[in-house]
Each structure stands twice: as C-alpha cells, then as structure tokens.
Amino acid sequence: MKGLFKSKPRTPADLVRQTRELLAYVEAPAREPKREEKLTELAKNIREMKTVLYGNSEAEPVPEACAQLTQEFFKDNTLRLLIVCLPKLNLEVRKDVTQVVANLQRQQVHSRLIASDYLEANRDLLDILIAGYENTDIALHYGSMLRDCIRHQSIARYVLESDNMKKFFGYIQLPNFEIASDAAATFKELLTRHKSTVADFLNKNYDWFFAEYNKDLLESPNYITRRQAVKESSKSIQIEAFHVFKVFVANQNKPPEIVSILVANREKLLRFFSEFKTEKEDEQFDQDKAQVVKEIASLEPRDRP
C-alpha cells in the first residue's frame, strides 16, 4: 500500500519555498531540538537549487525549471534571508549560496532580468554586501556576490553614487591581502564594466575621487612598499588599481587641479611605471602602460578657469 501514496516530486518553486522556511532555523537558539536536522536539510536544498541552475554530470539545466526557481526566489525575500544568514552557515553551504546567487543574476524570466528589479527595490542589500569586507569570515563570499550584482548597470550606478565608494580606498589597503585583492577586483569592476555610467560618475566626482586615489593608492607608502613584502598578492592589487588609473589618465577633460597633481607627480609616476610589470608577458597590459606613460609625459600644466 505504501507505494500508492508516494509524495509528489518537489517543483523548483517548492524547493525555494522550503528553503525560505528552513532559513528561519539559522537564527534559532543552538538548544532548539530540530535545529541541526533542519540546517542539514537546508544545506541539501541549497545544493539542489545549484543543481537545478547549473545541471550536473548527468543532465544539463532545464530552462523552464530555472525560470520557475528564479521567479519564486525573487518573489519573496529569499535573497535577503540568504545574505543575512550567510555568516552563520558553514563554509561549504556559503560556497553553494554564492554560486546560486551568481547564476540567478543571469537568469531571465519573460525576457527580464528580475534579479535587477529585486535589487533596485532592495538596495540596502548592496550596503550589507559591501560592509562584508570588514568581516574576514564572509568578505570573499560577499565580495563575489557583489561583483555578480553589479553586472546590472542600475545596481553599479547605485554603488558608484553611494557613500560606499569612499570605503573601497580603505578596503584595498586592508592587511589581509586576499580580502584587499578581492576589494580591488570589485573596485576595478565598478570603474570599468559600464562605461557610460562610469563616465557620468567621473564627470560628477572627478576631483574628490582622483584626490583620494592619488593620496590613498598612488602616494601611500603602505600601498606601494607592501609589494616588496608579499610580491604576488600586492602585485595583483596594483594591477587592478592600474586599470582604474588609466581611466583617469585617458579622460580628455581632466580638470586643471587633476592635471596639476599628475604634473607634480610626473617623475614619481614615470619612475614607478618603468619598474611596474606583470609576472607573465601581457601584450595588452604593455600597450596600456605605454599609453599611460606617453599621456603623463606629454601633460602640460593648465591654468584654472
């Protein structure tokens, strides 16, 4: 008789709803009898969501199932709960959550990226992700999620225009090189992915932004000399910073104050770039560096209007 009453297989929407319910146990007291059992079930559900979205060795993802999962995920507060609960989940579950969130940013429902709509309505989640750089346990997971979220132009614009941008100058100089490198990668992504948004941001914020960049990164003894101590890690941070710096130098409408800073530091910059190389041969990097050096060398002081 038992075979007659088999439970129906879970739909992707059921999977999301049950995950949402199980997340309530993350905040439950440790003495809660069912807590461990429910957290094990939660980990299994998140792994299952990952399989729906990515497929596995036996099957490719099914577009209809992905769309159902995505729709249910962003219909309610599942993303918020996962982000808020992440610090209390174990490492393997955090990795799975990060991969699920990354995939969902690219999933379309009725030709719309509904993740972007959700994030626009819940911008405070970006503030939480950015502040994650201050917590060594979750910094890399939150940083990865943040870069996936700023694939959406409107979300990148929000971050660029928020007070959070000023925090990145501190995050890039954190003593933990892995976290500093991750922050530098996000910083570069913000300033290179959406060119029209970045151009608008620099037009409005060029003065303070370049002054910070010059003070905290180019002239910081901590930032420049650290590379001798941990060459490989620091080098990757500096290369990310270089890609941002070339955006400044290439701007043909540099304010006189910025030109003055570049001219005043010309010798120091040219000396720095003469020794600045990638670990492996990189033709594009060499071309970019040559263009930056040429631009700096040819600068003439301009009178202020």
mmCIF file of N, CA, C and O in Angstrom, residues 20-115:
data_model
loop_
_atom_site.group_PDB
_atom_site.id
_atom_site.type_symbol
_atom_site.label_atom_id
_atom_site.label_comp_id
_atom_site.label_asym_id
_atom_site.label_seq_id
_atom_site.Cartn_x
_atom_site.Cartn_y
_atom_site.Cartn_z
ATOM 1 N N ARG A 20 13.253 28.789 2.114
ATOM 2 C CA ARG A 20 12.913 30.015 2.844
ATOM 3 C C ARG A 20 12.448 29.668 4.268
ATOM 4 O O ARG A 20 12.831 30.325 5.235
ATOM 5 N N GLU A 21 11.633 28.638 4.380
ATOM 6 C CA GLU A 21 11.135 28.229 5.704
ATOM 7 C C GLU A 21 12.287 27.715 6.580
ATOM 8 O O GLU A 21 12.367 28.026 7.769
ATOM 9 N N LEU A 22 13.198 26.951 5.969
ATOM 10 C CA LEU A 22 14.315 26.381 6.734
ATOM 11 C C LEU A 22 15.292 27.447 7.217
ATOM 12 O O LEU A 22 15.956 27.273 8.243
ATOM 13 N N LEU A 23 15.381 28.550 6.490
ATOM 14 C CA LEU A 23 16.297 29.620 6.895
ATOM 15 C C LEU A 23 15.933 30.209 8.255
ATOM 16 O O LEU A 23 16.782 30.800 8.933
ATOM 17 N N ALA A 24 14.689 30.033 8.669
ATOM 18 C CA ALA A 24 14.269 30.531 9.990
ATOM 19 C C ALA A 24 15.044 29.824 11.106
ATOM 20 O O ALA A 24 15.268 30.387 12.183
ATOM 21 N N TYR A 25 15.499 28.591 10.846
ATOM 22 C CA TYR A 25 16.212 27.822 11.872
ATOM 23 C C TYR A 25 17.652 28.287 12.065
ATOM 24 O O TYR A 25 18.295 27.937 13.052
ATOM 25 N N VAL A 26 18.181 29.072 11.108
ATOM 26 C CA VAL A 26 19.560 29.560 11.239
ATOM 27 C C VAL A 26 19.686 30.450 12.466
ATOM 28 O O VAL A 26 20.686 30.413 13.190
ATOM 29 N N GLU A 27 18.655 31.255 12.706
ATOM 30 C CA GLU A 27 18.670 32.181 13.849
ATOM 31 C C GLU A 27 18.146 31.537 15.130
ATOM 32 O O GLU A 27 18.159 32.163 16.176
ATOM 33 N N ALA A 28 17.705 30.277 15.045
ATOM 34 C CA ALA A 28 17.151 29.609 16.238
ATOM 35 C C ALA A 28 18.265 29.334 17.247
ATOM 36 O O ALA A 28 19.429 29.156 16.863
ATOM 37 N N PRO A 29 17.944 29.312 18.537
ATOM 38 C CA PRO A 29 18.972 29.016 19.550
ATOM 39 C C PRO A 29 19.573 27.632 19.321
ATOM 40 O O PRO A 29 18.895 26.729 18.810
ATOM 41 N N ALA A 30 20.826 27.464 19.702
ATOM 42 C CA ALA A 30 21.523 26.187 19.482
ATOM 43 C C ALA A 30 20.812 25.030 20.183
ATOM 44 O O ALA A 30 20.896 23.883 19.750
ATOM 45 N N ARG A 31 20.094 25.348 21.278
ATOM 46 C CA ARG A 31 19.421 24.274 22.030
ATOM 47 C C ARG A 31 18.112 23.831 21.369
ATOM 48 O O ARG A 31 17.493 22.862 21.799
ATOM 49 N N GLU A 32 17.668 24.530 20.340
ATOM 50 C CA GLU A 32 16.457 24.142 19.602
ATOM 51 C C GLU A 32 16.636 22.703 19.092
ATOM 52 O O GLU A 32 17.578 22.408 18.345
ATOM 53 N N PRO A 33 15.756 21.761 19.495
ATOM 54 C CA PRO A 33 15.962 20.330 19.200
ATOM 55 C C PRO A 33 16.139 20.024 17.707
ATOM 56 O O PRO A 33 16.960 19.200 17.336
ATOM 57 N N LYS A 34 15.368 20.681 16.878
ATOM 58 C CA LYS A 34 15.398 20.322 15.455
ATOM 59 C C LYS A 34 16.396 21.148 14.638
ATOM 60 O O LYS A 34 16.513 20.965 13.426
ATOM 61 N N ARG A 35 17.121 22.042 15.293
ATOM 62 C CA ARG A 35 17.948 22.993 14.542
ATOM 63 C C ARG A 35 18.965 22.298 13.625
ATOM 64 O O ARG A 35 19.038 22.592 12.436
ATOM 65 N N GLU A 36 19.763 21.375 14.166
ATOM 66 C CA GLU A 36 20.803 20.718 13.364
ATOM 67 C C GLU A 36 20.203 19.951 12.194
ATOM 68 O O GLU A 36 20.711 19.987 11.065
ATOM 69 N N GLU A 37 19.117 19.260 12.484
ATOM 70 C CA GLU A 37 18.437 18.484 11.430
ATOM 71 C C GLU A 37 17.962 19.415 10.311
ATOM 72 O O GLU A 37 18.134 19.133 9.113
ATOM 73 N N LYS A 38 17.381 20.548 10.701
ATOM 74 C CA LYS A 38 16.859 21.499 9.711
ATOM 75 C C LYS A 38 17.986 22.172 8.923
ATOM 76 O O LYS A 38 17.840 22.452 7.739
ATOM 77 N N LEU A 39 19.127 22.444 9.577
ATOM 78 C CA LEU A 39 20.254 23.054 8.876
ATOM 79 C C LEU A 39 20.869 22.083 7.861
ATOM 80 O O LEU A 39 21.332 22.492 6.792
ATOM 81 N N THR A 40 20.850 20.791 8.189
ATOM 82 C CA THR A 40 21.325 19.768 7.237
ATOM 83 C C THR A 40 20.402 19.730 6.023
ATOM 84 O O THR A 40 20.843 19.644 4.871
ATOM 85 N N GLU A 41 19.105 19.839 6.301
ATOM 86 C CA GLU A 41 18.109 19.860 5.217
ATOM 87 C C GLU A 41 18.281 21.126 4.360
ATOM 88 O O GLU A 41 18.169 21.082 3.130
ATOM 89 N N LEU A 42 18.574 22.232 5.024
ATOM 90 C CA LEU A 42 18.790 23.499 4.311
ATOM 91 C C LEU A 42 19.981 23.376 3.353
ATOM 92 O O LEU A 42 19.902 23.787 2.181
ATOM 93 N N ALA A 43 21.069 22.795 3.850
ATOM 94 C CA ALA A 43 22.263 22.621 3.015
ATOM 95 C C ALA A 43 21.938 21.768 1.793
ATOM 96 O O ALA A 43 22.373 22.058 0.667
ATOM 97 N N LYS A 44 21.129 20.721 2.004
ATOM 98 C CA LYS A 44 20.735 19.831 0.909
ATOM 99 C C LYS A 44 19.893 20.593 -0.120
ATOM 100 O O LYS A 44 20.068 20.447 -1.331
ATOM 101 N N ASN A 45 18.979 21.417 0.368
ATOM 102 C CA ASN A 45 18.117 22.203 -0.532
ATOM 103 C C ASN A 45 18.932 23.174 -1.391
ATOM 104 O O ASN A 45 18.666 23.334 -2.582
ATOM 105 N N ILE A 46 19.891 23.832 -0.758
ATOM 106 C CA ILE A 46 20.706 24.808 -1.496
ATOM 107 C C ILE A 46 21.543 24.101 -2.559
ATOM 108 O O ILE A 46 21.686 24.594 -3.682
ATOM 109 N N ARG A 47 22.057 22.914 -2.209
ATOM 110 C CA ARG A 47 22.792 22.107 -3.212
ATOM 111 C C ARG A 47 21.875 21.726 -4.372
ATOM 112 O O ARG A 47 22.269 21.733 -5.531
ATOM 113 N N GLU A 48 20.629 21.407 -4.025
ATOM 114 C CA GLU A 48 19.652 21.025 -5.057
ATOM 115 C C GLU A 48 19.327 22.218 -5.971
ATOM 116 O O GLU A 48 19.186 22.077 -7.181
ATOM 117 N N MET A 49 19.210 23.404 -5.378
ATOM 118 C CA MET A 49 18.982 24.608 -6.196
ATOM 119 C C MET A 49 20.138 24.806 -7.159
ATOM 120 O O MET A 49 19.952 25.168 -8.322
ATOM 121 N N LYS A 50 21.353 24.577 -6.658
ATOM 122 C CA LYS A 50 22.542 24.731 -7.501
ATOM 123 C C LYS A 50 22.479 23.755 -8.687
ATOM 124 O O LYS A 50 22.796 24.116 -9.823
ATOM 125 N N THR A 51 22.015 22.530 -8.422
ATOM 126 C CA THR A 51 21.911 21.528 -9.486
ATOM 127 C C THR A 51 20.865 21.931 -10.524
ATOM 128 O O THR A 51 21.070 21.772 -11.725
ATOM 129 N N VAL A 52 19.736 22.482 -10.058
ATOM 130 C CA VAL A 52 18.701 22.944 -10.998
ATOM 131 C C VAL A 52 19.281 24.014 -11.926
ATOM 132 O O VAL A 52 19.061 23.991 -13.139
ATOM 133 N N LEU A 53 20.050 24.939 -11.367
ATOM 134 C CA LEU A 53 20.561 26.084 -12.137
ATOM 135 C C LEU A 53 21.770 25.742 -13.007
ATOM 136 O O LEU A 53 21.932 26.296 -14.100
ATOM 137 N N TYR A 54 22.620 24.845 -12.530
ATOM 138 C CA TYR A 54 23.857 24.538 -13.262
ATOM 139 C C TYR A 54 23.824 23.188 -13.975
ATOM 140 O O TYR A 54 24.694 22.925 -14.816
ATOM 141 N N GLY A 55 22.862 22.327 -13.602
ATOM 142 C CA GLY A 55 22.906 20.963 -14.110
ATOM 143 C C GLY A 55 23.964 20.161 -13.367
ATOM 144 O O GLY A 55 24.557 20.631 -12.401
ATOM 145 N N ASN A 56 24.197 18.925 -13.820
ATOM 146 C CA ASN A 56 25.257 18.101 -13.221
ATOM 147 C C ASN A 56 25.871 17.222 -14.303
ATOM 148 O O ASN A 56 25.619 17.437 -15.485
ATOM 149 N N SER A 57 26.654 16.237 -13.891
ATOM 150 C CA SER A 57 27.362 15.403 -14.872
ATOM 151 C C SER A 57 26.401 14.590 -15.733
ATOM 152 O O SER A 57 26.754 14.136 -16.809
ATOM 153 N N GLU A 58 25.166 14.424 -15.251
ATOM 154 C CA GLU A 58 24.210 13.593 -15.982
ATOM 155 C C GLU A 58 23.218 14.403 -16.815
ATOM 156 O O GLU A 58 22.616 13.881 -17.746
ATOM 157 N N ALA A 59 22.993 15.658 -16.464
ATOM 158 C CA ALA A 59 21.959 16.422 -17.178
ATOM 159 C C ALA A 59 22.275 17.910 -17.209
ATOM 160 O O ALA A 59 22.844 18.458 -16.266
ATOM 161 N N GLU A 60 21.891 18.533 -18.314
ATOM 162 C CA GLU A 60 22.012 19.989 -18.456
ATOM 163 C C GLU A 60 20.859 20.657 -17.703
ATOM 164 O O GLU A 60 19.818 20.034 -17.479
ATOM 165 N N PRO A 61 21.000 21.934 -17.312
ATOM 166 C CA PRO A 61 19.868 22.618 -16.671
ATOM 167 C C PRO A 61 18.684 22.748 -17.637
ATOM 168 O O PRO A 61 18.876 22.904 -18.844
ATOM 169 N N VAL A 62 17.486 22.681 -17.078
ATOM 170 C CA VAL A 62 16.255 22.804 -17.881
ATOM 171 C C VAL A 62 15.770 24.251 -17.772
ATOM 172 O O VAL A 62 15.466 24.722 -16.666
ATOM 173 N N PRO A 63 15.694 24.990 -18.900
ATOM 174 C CA PRO A 63 15.331 26.411 -18.845
ATOM 175 C C PRO A 63 14.035 26.695 -18.079
ATOM 176 O O PRO A 63 13.964 27.649 -17.309
ATOM 177 N N GLU A 64 13.026 25.840 -18.276
ATOM 178 C CA GLU A 64 11.740 26.082 -17.596
ATOM 179 C C GLU A 64 11.890 25.964 -16.078
ATOM 180 O O GLU A 64 11.344 26.768 -15.315
ATOM 181 N N ALA A 65 12.655 24.963 -15.628
ATOM 182 C CA ALA A 65 12.879 24.786 -14.185
ATOM 183 C C ALA A 65 13.670 25.968 -13.623
ATOM 184 O O ALA A 65 13.376 26.464 -12.525
ATOM 185 N N CYS A 66 14.662 26.441 -14.379
ATOM 186 C CA CYS A 66 15.459 27.604 -13.940
ATOM 187 C C CYS A 66 14.570 28.839 -13.794
ATOM 188 O O CYS A 66 14.687 29.599 -12.831
ATOM 189 N N ALA A 67 13.661 29.023 -14.758
ATOM 190 C CA ALA A 67 12.761 30.191 -14.730
ATOM 191 C C ALA A 67 11.826 30.119 -13.526
ATOM 192 O O ALA A 67 11.589 31.123 -12.844
ATOM 193 N N GLN A 68 11.298 28.912 -13.248
ATOM 194 C CA GLN A 68 10.393 28.744 -12.091
ATOM 195 C C GLN A 68 11.125 29.051 -10.787
ATOM 196 O O GLN A 68 10.607 29.743 -9.908
ATOM 197 N N LEU A 69 12.330 28.510 -10.680
ATOM 198 C CA LEU A 69 13.118 28.733 -9.457
ATOM 199 C C LEU A 69 13.425 30.224 -9.287
ATOM 200 O O LEU A 69 13.270 30.781 -8.191
ATOM 201 N N THR A 70 13.834 30.859 -10.371
ATOM 202 C CA THR A 70 14.191 32.286 -10.321
ATOM 203 C C THR A 70 12.995 33.135 -9.915
ATOM 204 O O THR A 70 13.103 34.045 -9.079
ATOM 205 N N GLN A 71 11.838 32.829 -10.510
ATOM 206 C CA GLN A 71 10.632 33.618 -10.222
ATOM 207 C C GLN A 71 10.251 33.525 -8.743
ATOM 208 O O GLN A 71 9.965 34.534 -8.098
ATOM 209 N N GLU A 72 10.280 32.309 -8.211
ATOM 210 C CA GLU A 72 9.921 32.128 -6.798
ATOM 211 C C GLU A 72 10.966 32.758 -5.881
ATOM 212 O O GLU A 72 10.642 33.358 -4.859
ATOM 213 N N PHE A 73 12.237 32.663 -6.270
ATOM 214 C CA PHE A 73 13.336 33.175 -5.453
ATOM 215 C C PHE A 73 13.201 34.681 -5.237
ATOM 216 O O PHE A 73 13.414 35.180 -4.127
ATOM 217 N N PHE A 74 12.847 35.403 -6.314
ATOM 218 C CA PHE A 74 12.785 36.863 -6.206
ATOM 219 C C PHE A 74 11.381 37.382 -5.901
ATOM 220 O O PHE A 74 11.192 38.585 -5.760
ATOM 221 N N LYS A 75 10.412 36.460 -5.784
ATOM 222 C CA LYS A 75 9.044 36.876 -5.462
ATOM 223 C C LYS A 75 8.955 37.291 -3.999
ATOM 224 O O LYS A 75 8.156 38.127 -3.617
ATOM 225 N N ASP A 76 9.790 36.671 -3.197
ATOM 226 C CA ASP A 76 9.773 36.966 -1.757
ATOM 227 C C ASP A 76 11.177 37.372 -1.318
ATOM 228 O O ASP A 76 11.976 37.795 -2.119
ATOM 229 N N ASN A 77 11.480 37.178 -0.041
ATOM 230 C CA ASN A 77 12.737 37.720 0.498
ATOM 231 C C ASN A 77 13.838 36.676 0.640
ATOM 232 O O ASN A 77 14.674 36.755 1.539
ATOM 233 N N THR A 78 13.854 35.682 -0.260
ATOM 234 C CA THR A 78 14.853 34.599 -0.147
ATOM 235 C C THR A 78 16.277 35.130 -0.223
ATOM 236 O O THR A 78 17.146 34.719 0.554
ATOM 237 N N LEU A 79 16.534 36.037 -1.169
ATOM 238 C CA LEU A 79 17.892 36.574 -1.297
ATOM 239 C C LEU A 79 18.304 37.311 -0.028
ATOM 240 O O LEU A 79 19.417 37.145 0.480
ATOM 241 N N ARG A 80 17.399 38.113 0.507
ATOM 242 C CA ARG A 80 17.709 38.849 1.744
ATOM 243 C C ARG A 80 18.049 37.879 2.877
ATOM 244 O O ARG A 80 19.041 38.066 3.599
ATOM 245 N N LEU A 81 17.240 36.839 3.033
ATOM 246 C CA LEU A 81 17.474 35.872 4.113
ATOM 247 C C LEU A 81 18.823 35.174 3.942
ATOM 248 O O LEU A 81 19.569 34.996 4.908
ATOM 249 N N LEU A 82 19.147 34.801 2.701
ATOM 250 C CA LEU A 82 20.418 34.115 2.470
ATOM 251 C C LEU A 82 21.609 35.021 2.786
ATOM 252 O O LEU A 82 22.594 34.586 3.381
ATOM 253 N N ILE A 83 21.508 36.284 2.382
ATOM 254 C CA ILE A 83 22.607 37.220 2.641
ATOM 255 C C ILE A 83 22.774 37.455 4.141
ATOM 256 O O ILE A 83 23.884 37.403 4.681
ATOM 257 N N VAL A 84 21.668 37.689 4.817
ATOM 258 C CA VAL A 84 21.714 37.974 6.260
ATOM 259 C C VAL A 84 22.178 36.746 7.053
ATOM 260 O O VAL A 84 22.924 36.861 8.033
ATOM 261 N N CYS A 85 21.753 35.548 6.618
ATOM 262 C CA CYS A 85 22.094 34.319 7.354
ATOM 263 C C CYS A 85 23.462 33.758 6.991
ATOM 264 O O CYS A 85 23.983 32.891 7.703
ATOM 265 N N LEU A 86 24.053 34.225 5.912
ATOM 266 C CA LEU A 86 25.298 33.631 5.405
ATOM 267 C C LEU A 86 26.393 33.487 6.470
ATOM 268 O O LEU A 86 27.044 32.440 6.540
ATOM 269 N N PRO A 87 26.629 34.514 7.324
ATOM 270 C CA PRO A 87 27.709 34.369 8.315
ATOM 271 C C PRO A 87 27.523 33.179 9.254
ATOM 272 O O PRO A 87 28.498 32.684 9.826
ATOM 273 N N LYS A 88 26.280 32.707 9.411
ATOM 274 C CA LYS A 88 26.025 31.613 10.353
ATOM 275 C C LYS A 88 25.968 30.246 9.668
ATOM 276 O O LYS A 88 25.706 29.237 10.324
ATOM 277 N N LEU A 89 26.200 30.216 8.355
ATOM 278 C CA LEU A 89 26.206 28.942 7.630
ATOM 279 C C LEU A 89 27.636 28.429 7.535
ATOM 280 O O LEU A 89 28.586 29.195 7.615
ATOM 281 N N ASN A 90 27.791 27.109 7.339
ATOM 282 C CA ASN A 90 29.160 26.588 7.256
ATOM 283 C C ASN A 90 29.777 26.896 5.889
ATOM 284 O O ASN A 90 29.089 27.307 4.961
ATOM 285 N N LEU A 91 31.072 26.672 5.778
ATOM 286 C CA LEU A 91 31.824 27.109 4.604
ATOM 287 C C LEU A 91 31.289 26.523 3.304
ATOM 288 O O LEU A 91 31.128 27.229 2.300
ATOM 289 N N GLU A 92 30.991 25.214 3.300
ATOM 290 C CA GLU A 92 30.520 24.580 2.062
ATOM 291 C C GLU A 92 29.180 25.147 1.618
ATOM 292 O O GLU A 92 28.938 25.356 0.431
ATOM 293 N N VAL A 93 28.300 25.406 2.582
ATOM 294 C CA VAL A 93 26.988 25.968 2.244
ATOM 295 C C VAL A 93 27.158 27.402 1.727
ATOM 296 O O VAL A 93 26.503 27.808 0.768
ATOM 297 N N ARG A 94 28.069 28.154 2.333
ATOM 298 C CA ARG A 94 28.333 29.523 1.847
ATOM 299 C C ARG A 94 28.769 29.504 0.386
ATOM 300 O O ARG A 94 28.348 30.331 -0.416
ATOM 301 N N LYS A 95 29.654 28.556 0.053
ATOM 302 C CA LYS A 95 30.125 28.448 -1.340
ATOM 303 C C LYS A 95 28.959 28.161 -2.278
ATOM 304 O O LYS A 95 28.857 28.746 -3.361
ATOM 305 N N ASP A 96 28.076 27.246 -1.860
ATOM 306 C CA ASP A 96 26.909 26.909 -2.700
ATOM 307 C C ASP A 96 25.989 28.118 -2.867
ATOM 308 O O ASP A 96 25.492 28.390 -3.960
ATOM 309 N N VAL A 97 25.756 28.836 -1.765
ATOM 310 C CA VAL A 97 24.890 30.025 -1.822
ATOM 311 C C VAL A 97 25.478 31.046 -2.803
ATOM 312 O O VAL A 97 24.770 31.614 -3.637
ATOM 313 N N THR A 98 26.796 31.254 -2.731
ATOM 314 C CA THR A 98 27.461 32.222 -3.607
ATOM 315 C C THR A 98 27.265 31.850 -5.069
ATOM 316 O O THR A 98 26.989 32.706 -5.919
ATOM 317 N N GLN A 99 27.355 30.551 -5.378
ATOM 318 C CA GLN A 99 27.174 30.099 -6.757
ATOM 319 C C GLN A 99 25.720 30.233 -7.216
ATOM 320 O O GLN A 99 25.458 30.604 -8.361
ATOM 321 N N VAL A 100 24.787 29.951 -6.320
ATOM 322 C CA VAL A 100 23.363 30.096 -6.659
ATOM 323 C C VAL A 100 23.048 31.561 -6.957
ATOM 324 O O VAL A 100 22.409 31.885 -7.972
ATOM 325 N N VAL A 101 23.502 32.454 -6.094
ATOM 326 C CA VAL A 101 23.234 33.885 -6.280
ATOM 327 C C VAL A 101 23.859 34.384 -7.584
ATOM 328 O O VAL A 101 23.254 35.154 -8.332
ATOM 329 N N ALA A 102 25.061 33.909 -7.895
ATOM 330 C CA ALA A 102 25.743 34.317 -9.134
ATOM 331 C C ALA A 102 24.921 33.925 -10.353
ATOM 332 O O ALA A 102 24.705 34.729 -11.267
ATOM 333 N N ASN A 103 24.444 32.697 -10.357
ATOM 334 C CA ASN A 103 23.678 32.206 -11.513
ATOM 335 C C ASN A 103 22.361 32.964 -11.676
ATOM 336 O O ASN A 103 21.956 33.310 -12.797
ATOM 337 N N LEU A 104 21.710 33.247 -10.559
ATOM 338 C CA LEU A 104 20.393 33.912 -10.606
ATOM 339 C C LEU A 104 20.472 35.325 -11.184
ATOM 340 O O LEU A 104 19.482 35.834 -11.703
ATOM 341 N N GLN A 105 21.639 35.959 -11.103
ATOM 342 C CA GLN A 105 21.771 37.310 -11.681
ATOM 343 C C GLN A 105 21.629 37.280 -13.196
ATOM 344 O O GLN A 105 21.310 38.284 -13.820
ATOM 345 N N ARG A 106 21.871 36.108 -13.791
ATOM 346 C CA ARG A 106 21.843 35.999 -15.259
ATOM 347 C C ARG A 106 20.576 35.348 -15.790
ATOM 348 O O ARG A 106 20.389 35.248 -17.004
ATOM 349 N N GLN A 107 19.718 34.874 -14.902
ATOM 350 C CA GLN A 107 18.507 34.165 -15.339
ATOM 351 C C GLN A 107 17.420 35.149 -15.762
ATOM 352 O O GLN A 107 17.098 36.081 -15.027
ATOM 353 N N GLN A 108 16.864 34.918 -16.932
ATOM 354 C CA GLN A 108 15.777 35.779 -17.419
ATOM 355 C C GLN A 108 14.424 35.086 -17.245
ATOM 356 O O GLN A 108 14.312 33.874 -17.432
ATOM 357 N N VAL A 109 13.433 35.873 -16.879
ATOM 358 C CA VAL A 109 12.054 35.393 -16.804
ATOM 359 C C VAL A 109 11.237 36.327 -17.685
ATOM 360 O O VAL A 109 11.219 37.542 -17.445
ATOM 361 N N HIS A 110 10.594 35.760 -18.712
ATOM 362 C CA HIS A 110 9.872 36.580 -19.703
ATOM 363 C C HIS A 110 10.772 37.697 -20.240
ATOM 364 O O HIS A 110 10.381 38.860 -20.289
ATOM 365 N N SER A 111 11.994 37.322 -20.578
ATOM 366 C CA SER A 111 12.983 38.231 -21.174
ATOM 367 C C SER A 111 13.421 39.376 -20.251
ATOM 368 O O SER A 111 13.954 40.379 -20.716
ATOM 369 N N ARG A 112 13.180 39.231 -18.956
ATOM 370 C CA ARG A 112 13.622 40.256 -17.998
ATOM 371 C C ARG A 112 14.585 39.660 -16.980
ATOM 372 O O ARG A 112 14.415 38.526 -16.548
ATOM 373 N N LEU A 113 15.594 40.452 -16.615
ATOM 374 C CA LEU A 113 16.499 40.045 -15.535
ATOM 375 C C LEU A 113 15.845 40.486 -14.230
ATOM 376 O O LEU A 113 16.034 41.611 -13.764
ATOM 377 N N ILE A 114 15.036 39.593 -13.657
ATOM 378 C CA ILE A 114 14.246 40.033 -12.495
ATOM 379 C C ILE A 114 15.117 40.228 -11.258
ATOM 380 O O ILE A 114 14.709 40.890 -10.307
ATOM 381 N N ALA A 115 16.336 39.677 -11.266
ATOM 382 C CA ALA A 115 17.257 39.940 -10.150
ATOM 383 C C ALA A 115 17.541 41.436 -10.046
ATOM 384 O O ALA A 115 17.610 41.993 -8.949
#
